Amino acid sequence: MKALLIVDVQNDFCPGGTLAVPEGNKVVPVINSLMDRFDVIVASKDWHPPKSIHFDKWPPHCVQNTPGAEFHPKLQSARIQQVFLKGTGNRDDGYSAFEATNVDLESYLKSKGVSELYVTGLATDYCVKASALDARKRNFKTCVVTDAVAAVDVQPRDGEKALEELKAAGVALVTSRDPI
Ligand SMILES: [Zn+2]
């Protein structure tokens, strides 16, 4: 069984948000187009308290119960079967979806018989990378869909470097045009 993981496609990470990923909104139609190919569709959300040490490193974003923490309005979020909330503590970066505190992602996927995880969303160089590396560590066959992710690129090429690091860790890089 394969699952689609949609990482942090939230308003604050899209253009107009407080920590926008350049062209972050462009992943939305690609992710929507992938949904028909999966029986299990899950998503993570950055879900920070108003005060967090995480905001020493980043502008405040995705604060719990604010519009910035909502999914992008064009994402077909009604099709998401479970949302995993991460970064929920005030000392917690929560880059990886496997750090979710409301539901344990690994146990959830195993309970659904999932062995293959396709990772999409924002941002390539932080939460997508951390989630895909954690999936590999937990022995899921892991793919990143490269046209369904976008990078913050705090430094130029951070996104490309993240993809190289993922490949070296045994994560497959595919595109939405590949047979998934
Ligand atoms: Zn965050």
XYZ file of N, CA, C and O and ligand atoms in Angstrom:
721
model
N 0.857 -1.209 0.000
C 0.000 0.000 0.000
C 0.881 1.243 0.000
O 1.869 1.312 0.713
N 0.501 2.225 -0.855
C 1.277 3.459 -0.877
C 0.426 4.627 -0.366
O -0.812 4.601 -0.485
N 1.114 5.596 0.206
C 0.428 6.755 0.770
C 1.041 8.036 0.226
O 2.241 8.093 -0.071
N 0.197 9.055 0.112
C 0.634 10.401 -0.260
C 0.730 11.230 1.020
O -0.250 11.326 1.768
N 1.901 11.794 1.270
C 2.091 12.700 2.417
C 2.253 14.121 1.875
O 3.167 14.398 1.096
N 1.371 15.003 2.300
C 1.394 16.413 1.883
C 1.931 17.221 3.067
O 1.278 17.327 4.108
N 3.131 17.756 2.897
C 3.798 18.446 4.010
C 3.488 19.944 3.965
O 3.842 20.631 2.991
N 2.809 20.442 4.988
C 2.758 21.881 5.303
C 2.339 22.799 4.149
O 2.931 23.873 3.963
N 1.327 22.412 3.394
C 0.831 23.303 2.328
C -0.147 24.285 2.978
O -1.364 24.171 2.865
N 0.432 25.225 3.724
C -0.307 26.158 4.571
C -0.099 27.585 4.064
O 0.926 27.904 3.455
N -1.080 28.442 4.381
C -1.054 29.807 3.841
C 0.241 30.550 4.155
O 0.752 31.283 3.310
N 0.772 30.394 5.368
C 1.976 31.164 5.709
C 3.193 30.757 4.889
O 4.161 31.517 4.806
N 3.170 29.566 4.285
C 4.296 29.126 3.453
C 4.075 29.430 1.972
O 4.901 29.072 1.139
N 2.954 30.051 1.652
C 2.654 30.387 0.257
C 2.778 31.897 0.070
O 2.756 32.648 1.051
N 2.932 32.364 -1.167
C 3.066 33.806 -1.398
C 1.970 34.596 -0.672
O 0.803 34.212 -0.715
N 2.382 35.658 0.037
C 1.462 36.420 0.871
C 1.531 36.008 2.327
O 1.053 36.725 3.209
N 2.120 34.872 2.621
C 2.257 34.394 3.998
C 3.486 34.962 4.676
O 4.315 35.619 4.037
N 3.623 34.695 5.980
C 4.704 35.316 6.760
C 6.051 34.646 6.539
O 7.089 35.208 6.873
N 6.057 33.423 5.998
C 7.318 32.713 5.711
C 7.168 32.028 4.353
O 7.247 30.817 4.211
N 6.908 32.879 3.344
C 6.510 32.342 2.041
C 7.658 31.634 1.340
O 8.783 32.130 1.306
N 7.358 30.491 0.793
C 8.256 29.776 -0.106
C 8.005 30.350 -1.501
O 6.843 30.393 -1.938
N 9.061 30.830 -2.198
C 8.811 31.382 -3.531
C 8.037 30.372 -4.392
O 8.426 29.214 -4.485
N 6.937 30.783 -4.947
C 6.104 29.924 -5.807
C 5.603 28.672 -5.086
O 5.313 27.656 -5.720
N 5.485 28.763 -3.756
C 4.986 27.618 -2.988
C 3.612 27.161 -3.436
O 3.283 25.973 -3.382
N 2.806 28.121 -3.916
C 1.447 27.779 -4.375
C 1.446 26.887 -5.613
O 0.466 26.205 -5.896
N 2.564 26.864 -6.351
C 2.603 26.066 -7.594
C 2.535 24.564 -7.339
O 2.252 23.801 -8.257
N 2.821 24.144 -6.109
C 2.750 22.702 -5.830
C 1.297 22.240 -5.699
O 1.012 21.045 -5.820
N 0.380 23.177 -5.461
C -0.998 22.798 -5.121
C -1.698 22.020 -6.241
O -2.205 20.920 -6.003
N -1.725 22.533 -7.497
C -2.400 21.740 -8.544
C -1.727 20.399 -8.800
O -2.413 19.417 -9.135
N -0.416 20.344 -8.637
C 0.293 19.069 -8.858
C -0.133 18.057 -7.783
O -0.449 16.900 -8.092
N -0.174 18.509 -6.544
C -0.585 17.611 -5.451
C -2.032 17.158 -5.659
O -2.350 15.972 -5.525
N -2.904 18.101 -6.012
C -4.307 17.720 -6.262
C -4.390 16.642 -7.343
O -5.176 15.693 -7.234
N -3.545 16.770 -8.389
C -3.610 15.822 -9.508
C -3.089 14.441 -9.109
O -3.391 13.454 -9.778
N -2.304 14.379 -8.048
C -1.763 13.082 -7.599
C -2.768 12.300 -6.756
O -2.650 11.088 -6.598
N -3.743 12.996 -6.180
C -4.583 12.376 -5.147
C -5.323 11.125 -5.627
O -5.460 10.164 -4.873
N -5.755 11.136 -6.900
C -6.508 9.985 -7.416
C -5.701 8.696 -7.415
O -6.270 7.615 -7.514
N -4.385 8.817 -7.336
C -3.535 7.622 -7.433
C -3.292 6.968 -6.074
O -2.552 5.990 -5.993
N -3.872 7.526 -5.019
C -3.580 7.023 -3.670
C -4.858 6.673 -2.906
O -5.848 7.406 -2.979
N -4.785 5.572 -2.154
C -5.880 5.224 -1.248
C -5.707 5.911 0.100
O -6.683 6.187 0.791
N -4.445 6.124 0.479
C -4.171 6.772 1.771
C -3.561 8.148 1.480
O -2.531 8.253 0.813
N -4.243 9.194 1.954
C -3.774 10.571 1.763
C -3.723 11.244 3.135
O -4.744 11.339 3.831
N -2.523 11.668 3.521
C -2.361 12.317 4.821
C -1.580 13.620 4.631
O -0.947 13.826 3.590
N -1.648 14.489 5.625
C -0.952 15.773 5.537
C -0.396 16.150 6.897
O -0.937 15.743 7.929
N 0.683 16.930 6.876
C 1.170 17.519 8.118
C 0.880 19.010 8.093
O 0.698 19.617 7.031
N 0.818 19.563 9.313
C 0.707 21.012 9.482
C 1.718 21.444 10.538
O 1.826 20.800 11.591
N 2.432 22.535 10.233
C 3.147 23.250 11.270
C 2.058 23.863 12.154
O 1.101 24.466 11.633
N 2.188 23.711 13.465
C 1.083 24.102 14.355
C 1.694 24.633 15.645
O 1.716 23.987 16.680
N 2.227 25.876 15.507
C 3.048 26.419 16.593
C 2.213 27.202 17.605
O 1.252 27.878 17.228
N 2.645 27.173 18.882
C 2.044 28.088 19.864
C 2.525 29.514 19.562
O 3.512 29.690 18.848
N 1.821 30.528 20.089
C 2.210 31.915 19.771
C 3.643 32.237 20.179
O 4.312 33.033 19.528
N 4.112 31.619 21.278
C 5.499 31.840 21.696
C 6.254 30.527 21.590
O 5.833 29.516 22.165
N 7.369 30.546 20.848
C 8.142 29.316 20.633
C 9.584 29.702 20.363
O 9.841 30.712 19.686
N 10.530 28.892 20.845
C 11.938 29.179 20.519
C 12.184 29.052 19.007
O 13.156 29.592 18.497
N 11.294 28.348 18.337
C 11.349 28.220 16.877
C 11.320 29.603 16.211
O 11.925 29.806 15.159
N 10.646 30.554 16.857
C 10.522 31.897 16.280
C 11.752 32.766 16.572
O 11.805 33.919 16.152
N 12.755 32.207 17.284
C 14.056 32.879 17.331
C 14.787 32.683 16.007
O 15.647 33.475 15.641
N 14.429 31.600 15.296
C 15.112 31.271 14.038
C 14.342 31.736 12.819
O 14.920 31.933 11.753
N 13.013 31.836 12.968
C 12.152 32.093 11.819
C 11.136 33.170 12.177
O 10.752 33.269 13.335
N 10.658 33.930 11.191
C 9.530 34.827 11.497
C 8.336 33.985 11.968
O 8.180 32.843 11.521
N 7.531 34.527 12.890
C 6.369 33.754 13.344
C 5.504 33.309 12.160
O 5.265 34.075 11.229
N 5.076 32.048 12.202
C 4.294 31.472 11.098
C 3.479 30.311 11.637
O 3.838 29.700 12.642
N 2.379 30.027 10.951
C 1.565 28.842 11.251
C 1.259 28.721 12.742
O 1.425 27.659 13.358
N 0.816 29.842 13.324
C 0.396 29.816 14.730
C -0.971 29.136 14.810
O -1.851 29.381 13.965
N -1.102 28.259 15.784
C -2.316 27.450 15.960
C -3.584 28.306 15.846
O -3.664 29.380 16.437
N -4.553 27.794 15.080
C -5.874 28.427 14.946
C -5.851 29.823 14.330
O -6.725 30.640 14.613
N -4.844 30.096 13.494
C -4.837 31.361 12.746
C -4.982 31.048 11.256
O -4.681 29.936 10.821
N -5.407 32.043 10.449
C -5.560 31.794 9.005
C -4.257 31.335 8.347
O -4.281 30.542 7.409
N -3.114 31.811 8.850
C -1.834 31.412 8.268
C -1.560 29.922 8.404
O -0.764 29.358 7.647
N -2.195 29.290 9.373
C -1.986 27.857 9.600
C -2.954 26.994 8.800
O -2.834 25.771 8.784
N -3.912 27.627 8.138
C -4.871 26.847 7.335
C -4.194 26.327 6.068
O -3.230 26.911 5.580
N -4.761 25.253 5.520
C -4.276 24.769 4.226
C -4.532 25.825 3.162
O -5.489 26.609 3.260
N -3.681 25.829 2.120
C -3.926 26.689 0.964
C -5.358 26.429 0.471
O -5.779 25.273 0.357
N -6.110 27.489 0.162
C -7.537 27.294 -0.160
C -7.791 26.409 -1.384
O -8.864 25.804 -1.493
N -6.840 26.314 -2.292
C -7.041 25.488 -3.496
C -6.664 24.022 -3.270
O -6.948 23.175 -4.116
N -6.001 23.718 -2.161
C -5.667 22.319 -1.889
C -6.961 21.559 -1.592
O -7.813 22.045 -0.839
N -7.102 20.381 -2.188
C -8.333 19.597 -1.972
C -8.251 18.899 -0.619
O -8.102 17.676 -0.510
N -8.371 19.736 0.423
C -8.081 19.240 1.775
C -9.167 18.307 2.301
O -8.922 17.543 3.239
N -10.372 18.332 1.692
C -11.425 17.405 2.143
C -11.021 15.954 1.899
O -11.581 15.036 2.501
N -10.059 15.748 1.005
C -9.632 14.371 0.694
C -8.537 13.866 1.635
O -8.117 12.716 1.531
N -8.075 14.732 2.528
C -7.021 14.339 3.475
C -7.664 13.561 4.623
O -8.605 14.040 5.253
N -7.151 12.354 4.858
C -7.799 11.461 5.832
C -7.351 11.715 7.263
O -8.085 11.430 8.211
N -6.129 12.220 7.416
C -5.637 12.518 8.766
C -4.609 13.628 8.661
O -3.754 13.601 7.772
N -4.711 14.603 9.576
C -3.741 15.692 9.635
C -2.846 15.467 10.855
O -3.348 15.144 11.945
N -1.557 15.623 10.647
C -0.563 15.412 11.699
C 0.017 16.771 12.087
O 0.571 17.474 11.233
N -0.136 17.132 13.365
C 0.268 18.459 13.838
C 1.638 18.375 14.497
O 1.858 17.540 15.385
N 2.541 19.263 14.075
C 3.927 19.200 14.567
C 4.408 20.600 14.945
O 3.799 21.596 14.546
N 5.502 20.640 15.708
C 5.985 21.929 16.207
C 5.031 22.525 17.216
O 4.946 23.739 17.363
N 4.324 21.650 17.933
C 3.222 22.107 18.786
C 3.676 22.613 20.152
O 2.902 23.262 20.851
N 4.924 22.297 20.521
C 5.434 22.747 21.825
C 6.198 24.044 21.675
O 6.495 24.475 20.558
N 6.550 24.685 22.807
C 7.251 25.970 22.669
C 8.774 25.817 22.593
O 9.494 26.792 22.478
N 9.246 24.550 22.627
C 10.681 24.322 22.441
C 10.925 23.335 21.298
O 11.921 22.609 21.275
N 10.083 23.308 20.344
C 9.982 22.224 19.391
C 9.961 22.795 17.979
O 9.065 23.549 17.629
N 10.996 22.474 17.161
C 10.970 22.931 15.766
C 9.935 22.156 14.952
O 9.228 22.722 14.139
N 9.905 20.859 15.156
C 8.923 20.040 14.455
C 9.060 20.092 12.948
O 8.086 20.292 12.237
N 10.278 19.904 12.443
C 10.449 19.912 10.987
C 9.859 18.665 10.332
O 9.375 18.714 9.208
N 9.925 17.529 11.038
C 9.486 16.265 10.419
C 8.056 15.922 10.806
O 7.662 16.050 11.969
N 7.304 15.432 9.826
C 5.934 14.981 10.102
C 5.923 13.814 11.096
O 4.912 13.579 11.759
N 7.059 13.110 11.206
C 7.128 12.012 12.166
C 7.249 12.521 13.610
O 7.216 11.740 14.542
N 7.396 13.851 13.790
C 7.413 14.442 15.130
C 6.023 14.932 15.548
O 5.897 15.631 16.560
N 5.001 14.600 14.779
C 3.645 15.057 15.125
C 3.266 14.583 16.524
O 3.636 13.480 16.939
N 2.532 15.442 17.220
C 2.190 15.137 18.615
C 0.732 14.716 18.805
O 0.379 14.193 19.857
N -0.123 14.956 17.792
C -1.538 14.569 17.979
C -1.781 13.103 17.642
O -2.534 12.413 18.345
N -1.125 12.613 16.580
C -1.241 11.214 16.153
C 0.158 10.806 15.706
O 0.869 11.607 15.088
N 0.556 9.571 16.004
C 1.881 9.103 15.598
C 1.842 8.655 14.138
O 1.089 7.728 13.790
N 2.614 9.309 13.290
C 2.555 9.040 11.850
C 2.994 7.620 11.510
O 2.348 6.937 10.715
N 4.083 7.168 12.117
C 4.576 5.828 11.800
C 3.520 4.770 12.143
O 3.217 3.889 11.326
N 2.932 4.858 13.332
C 1.912 3.871 13.735
C 0.697 3.943 12.821
O 0.121 2.922 12.450
N 0.314 5.171 12.460
C -0.853 5.344 11.586
C -0.617 4.651 10.246
O -1.468 3.894 9.766
N 0.537 4.927 9.650
C 0.830 4.344 8.329
C 0.884 2.827 8.424
O 0.348 2.116 7.567
N 1.516 2.319 9.472
C 1.605 0.859 9.622
C 0.219 0.246 9.807
O -0.060 -0.833 9.278
N -0.659 0.942 10.531
C -2.015 0.415 10.744
C -2.806 0.343 9.445
O -3.743 -0.446 9.324
N -2.413 1.154 8.456
C -3.088 1.132 7.144
C -2.368 0.201 6.166
O -2.736 0.144 4.984
N -1.305 -0.448 6.611
C -0.562 -1.348 5.728
C 0.302 -0.625 4.713
O 0.665 -1.182 3.670
N 0.671 0.627 5.012
C 1.473 1.422 4.076
C 2.945 1.015 4.176
O 3.502 0.942 5.271
N 3.547 0.765 3.007
C 4.992 0.487 2.979
C 5.745 1.494 2.105
O 6.960 1.588 2.170
N 4.996 2.239 1.267
C 5.618 3.216 0.361
C 5.017 4.589 0.618
O 3.788 4.740 0.617
N 5.903 5.580 0.786
C 5.436 6.933 1.086
C 5.924 7.898 0.008
O 7.121 7.936 -0.302
N 4.994 8.640 -0.562
C 5.315 9.670 -1.566
C 5.171 11.024 -0.892
O 4.087 11.386 -0.422
N 6.293 11.770 -0.826
C 6.333 13.006 -0.049
C 6.254 14.196 -1.001
O 6.979 14.258 -2.006
N 5.371 15.132 -0.660
C 5.147 16.349 -1.452
C 5.034 17.527 -0.484
O 4.919 17.322 0.729
N 5.036 18.752 -1.008
C 4.712 19.908 -0.179
C 5.874 20.857 0.049
O 6.775 20.996 -0.769
N 5.858 21.498 1.229
C 6.752 22.619 1.531
C 7.451 22.403 2.875
O 6.836 21.881 3.789
N 8.663 22.797 3.022
C 9.548 23.220 1.943
C 10.605 22.138 1.742
O 10.990 21.471 2.699
N 11.069 22.007 0.513
C 12.023 20.956 0.163
C 13.187 20.885 1.142
O 13.597 19.799 1.564
N 13.750 22.056 1.490
C 14.998 22.095 2.244
C 14.793 22.005 3.759
O 15.784 21.998 4.499
N 13.561 21.946 4.251
C 13.334 21.796 5.692
C 12.387 20.635 5.988
O 12.813 19.517 6.260
N 11.095 20.896 5.942
C 10.160 19.879 6.446
C 9.994 18.698 5.496
O 9.816 17.562 5.946
N 10.074 18.928 4.191
C 10.020 17.804 3.240
C 11.248 16.931 3.451
O 11.145 15.703 3.568
N 12.418 17.559 3.529
C 13.660 16.808 3.720
C 13.617 16.006 5.018
O 13.886 14.804 5.023
N 13.276 16.668 6.113
C 13.274 15.985 7.420
C 12.267 14.833 7.433
O 12.551 13.752 7.981
N 11.104 15.042 6.819
C 10.071 13.992 6.814
C 10.514 12.799 5.970
O 10.335 11.643 6.366
N 11.118 13.072 4.805
C 11.545 11.977 3.921
C 12.709 11.203 4.547
O 12.756 9.971 4.461
N 13.636 11.912 5.187
C 14.754 11.212 5.846
C 14.235 10.334 6.984
O 14.690 9.192 7.156
N 13.286 10.847 7.744
C 12.706 10.043 8.836
C 11.952 8.829 8.294
O 11.986 7.756 8.896
N 11.291 8.988 7.161
C 10.573 7.855 6.557
C 11.564 6.762 6.155
O 11.315 5.570 6.370
N 12.698 7.167 5.583
C 13.733 6.190 5.218
C 14.248 5.474 6.467
O 14.412 4.256 6.464
N 14.514 6.253 7.524
C 15.031 5.654 8.769
C 14.064 4.617 9.315
O 14.461 3.672 9.984
N 12.779 4.822 9.052
C 11.756 3.892 9.537
C 11.438 2.817 8.499
O 10.425 2.126 8.607
N 12.303 2.732 7.479
C 12.221 1.659 6.479
C 11.002 1.698 5.568
O 10.610 0.673 5.023
N 10.420 2.865 5.389
C 9.423 3.001 4.323
C 10.183 3.174 3.005
O 11.222 3.844 2.964
N 9.666 2.558 1.935
C 10.147 2.924 0.610
C 9.689 4.364 0.399
O 8.490 4.659 0.524
N 10.610 5.276 0.146
C 10.283 6.705 0.188
C 10.627 7.372 -1.135
O 11.726 7.198 -1.658
N 9.671 8.122 -1.665
C 9.878 8.890 -2.892
C 9.517 10.340 -2.605
O 8.557 10.615 -1.882
N 10.278 11.259 -3.190
C 9.895 12.672 -3.183
C 9.485 13.022 -4.611
O 10.192 12.707 -5.564
N 8.325 13.651 -4.739
C 7.819 14.041 -6.061
C 8.339 15.453 -6.338
O 7.860 16.433 -5.756
N 9.337 15.554 -7.211
C 10.128 16.788 -7.279
C 9.363 17.987 -7.852
O 9.727 19.125 -7.568
N 8.334 17.747 -8.642
C 7.550 18.889 -9.128
C 6.376 19.206 -8.193
O 5.578 20.101 -8.472
N 6.309 18.494 -7.071
C 5.270 18.752 -6.065
C 5.888 19.254 -4.762
O 5.252 19.218 -3.707
N 7.135 19.734 -4.847
C 7.800 20.343 -3.689
C 8.404 21.678 -4.135
O 8.644 21.896 -5.326
N 8.654 22.574 -3.184
C 9.323 23.845 -3.479
C 10.185 24.209 -2.273
O 9.866 23.856 -1.130
N 11.279 24.923 -2.555
C 12.285 25.206 -1.524
C 12.214 26.647 -1.033
O 11.848 27.555 -1.786
N 12.616 26.855 0.244
C 12.766 28.211 0.778
C 14.003 28.873 0.160
O 14.000 30.060 -0.147
N 15.088 28.081 0.006
C 16.355 28.600 -0.526
C 16.846 29.821 0.242
O 17.102 30.879 -0.333
N 17.001 29.657 1.586
C 17.621 30.718 2.390
C 18.995 31.030 1.800
O 19.377 32.186 1.646
N 19.736 29.985 1.449
C 20.946 30.106 0.637
C 20.610 29.542 -0.752
O 19.889 28.547 -0.843
N 21.150 30.181 -1.808
C 20.862 29.641 -3.145
C 21.234 28.162 -3.217
O 22.235 27.748 -2.650
N 20.449 27.387 -3.889
C 20.680 25.958 -4.121
C 20.371 25.074 -2.908
O 20.626 23.867 -2.951
N 19.841 25.619 -1.816
C 19.499 24.760 -0.670
C 18.554 23.635 -1.093
O 18.682 22.506 -0.640
N 17.595 23.969 -1.951
C 16.624 22.966 -2.389
C 17.285 21.852 -3.188
O 17.031 20.671 -2.965
N 18.170 22.248 -4.107
C 18.878 21.231 -4.910
C 19.747 20.359 -4.024
O 19.809 19.133 -4.200
N 20.421 20.996 -3.057
C 21.286 20.229 -2.139
C 20.458 19.249 -1.315
O 20.893 18.127 -1.050
N 19.278 19.693 -0.911
C 18.402 18.805 -0.122
C 18.025 17.581 -0.945
O 18.045 16.447 -0.428
N 17.713 17.778 -2.220
C 17.349 16.630 -3.071
C 18.534 15.683 -3.239
O 18.370 14.456 -3.208
N 19.747 16.249 -3.364
C 20.947 15.397 -3.475
C 21.135 14.585 -2.197
O 21.456 13.393 -2.236
N 20.922 15.243 -1.052
C 21.075 14.557 0.236
C 20.041 13.428 0.382
O 20.358 12.338 0.868
N 18.831 13.706 -0.083
C 17.771 12.685 -0.008
C 18.116 11.489 -0.879
O 17.972 10.336 -0.461
N 18.595 11.771 -2.071
C 18.955 10.690 -2.991
C 20.055 9.827 -2.369
O 19.983 8.592 -2.417
N 21.047 10.489 -1.771
C 22.154 9.752 -1.142
C 21.654 8.888 0.016
O 22.266 7.868 0.342
N 20.556 9.290 0.639
C 19.997 8.532 1.772
C 19.058 7.413 1.307
O 18.455 6.721 2.138
N 18.900 7.265 -0.011
C 18.069 6.166 -0.501
C 16.635 6.557 -0.799
O 15.773 5.693 -0.983
N 16.377 7.857 -0.861
C 15.042 8.339 -1.242
C 14.999 8.457 -2.766
O 15.914 9.034 -3.367
N 13.961 7.916 -3.382
C 13.828 8.008 -4.837
C 13.246 9.366 -5.214
O 12.344 9.863 -4.530
N 13.760 9.956 -6.277
C 13.220 11.217 -6.781
C 12.413 10.905 -8.036
O 12.932 10.339 -8.989
N 11.132 11.248 -8.005
C 10.245 10.985 -9.140
C 9.528 12.278 -9.489
O 9.637 13.277 -8.763
N 8.809 12.288 -10.609
C 7.977 13.442 -10.926
C 6.534 12.961 -11.092
O 6.280 11.764 -11.223
N 5.621 13.920 -11.122
C 4.204 13.568 -11.258
C 3.913 12.937 -12.619
O 2.842 12.356 -12.803
N 4.838 13.061 -13.567
C 4.639 12.452 -14.887
C 5.064 10.989 -14.910
O 4.762 10.276 -15.846
N 5.770 10.553 -13.871
C 6.165 9.137 -13.797
C 4.951 8.295 -13.419
O 4.014 8.790 -12.771
N 4.973 7.000 -13.795
C 3.890 6.135 -13.326
C 4.030 5.903 -11.829
O 5.010 5.323 -11.386
N 3.113 6.425 -11.070
C 3.174 6.270 -9.603
C 2.070 5.291 -9.211
O 0.941 5.482 -9.605
Zn 7.676 26.132 11.725
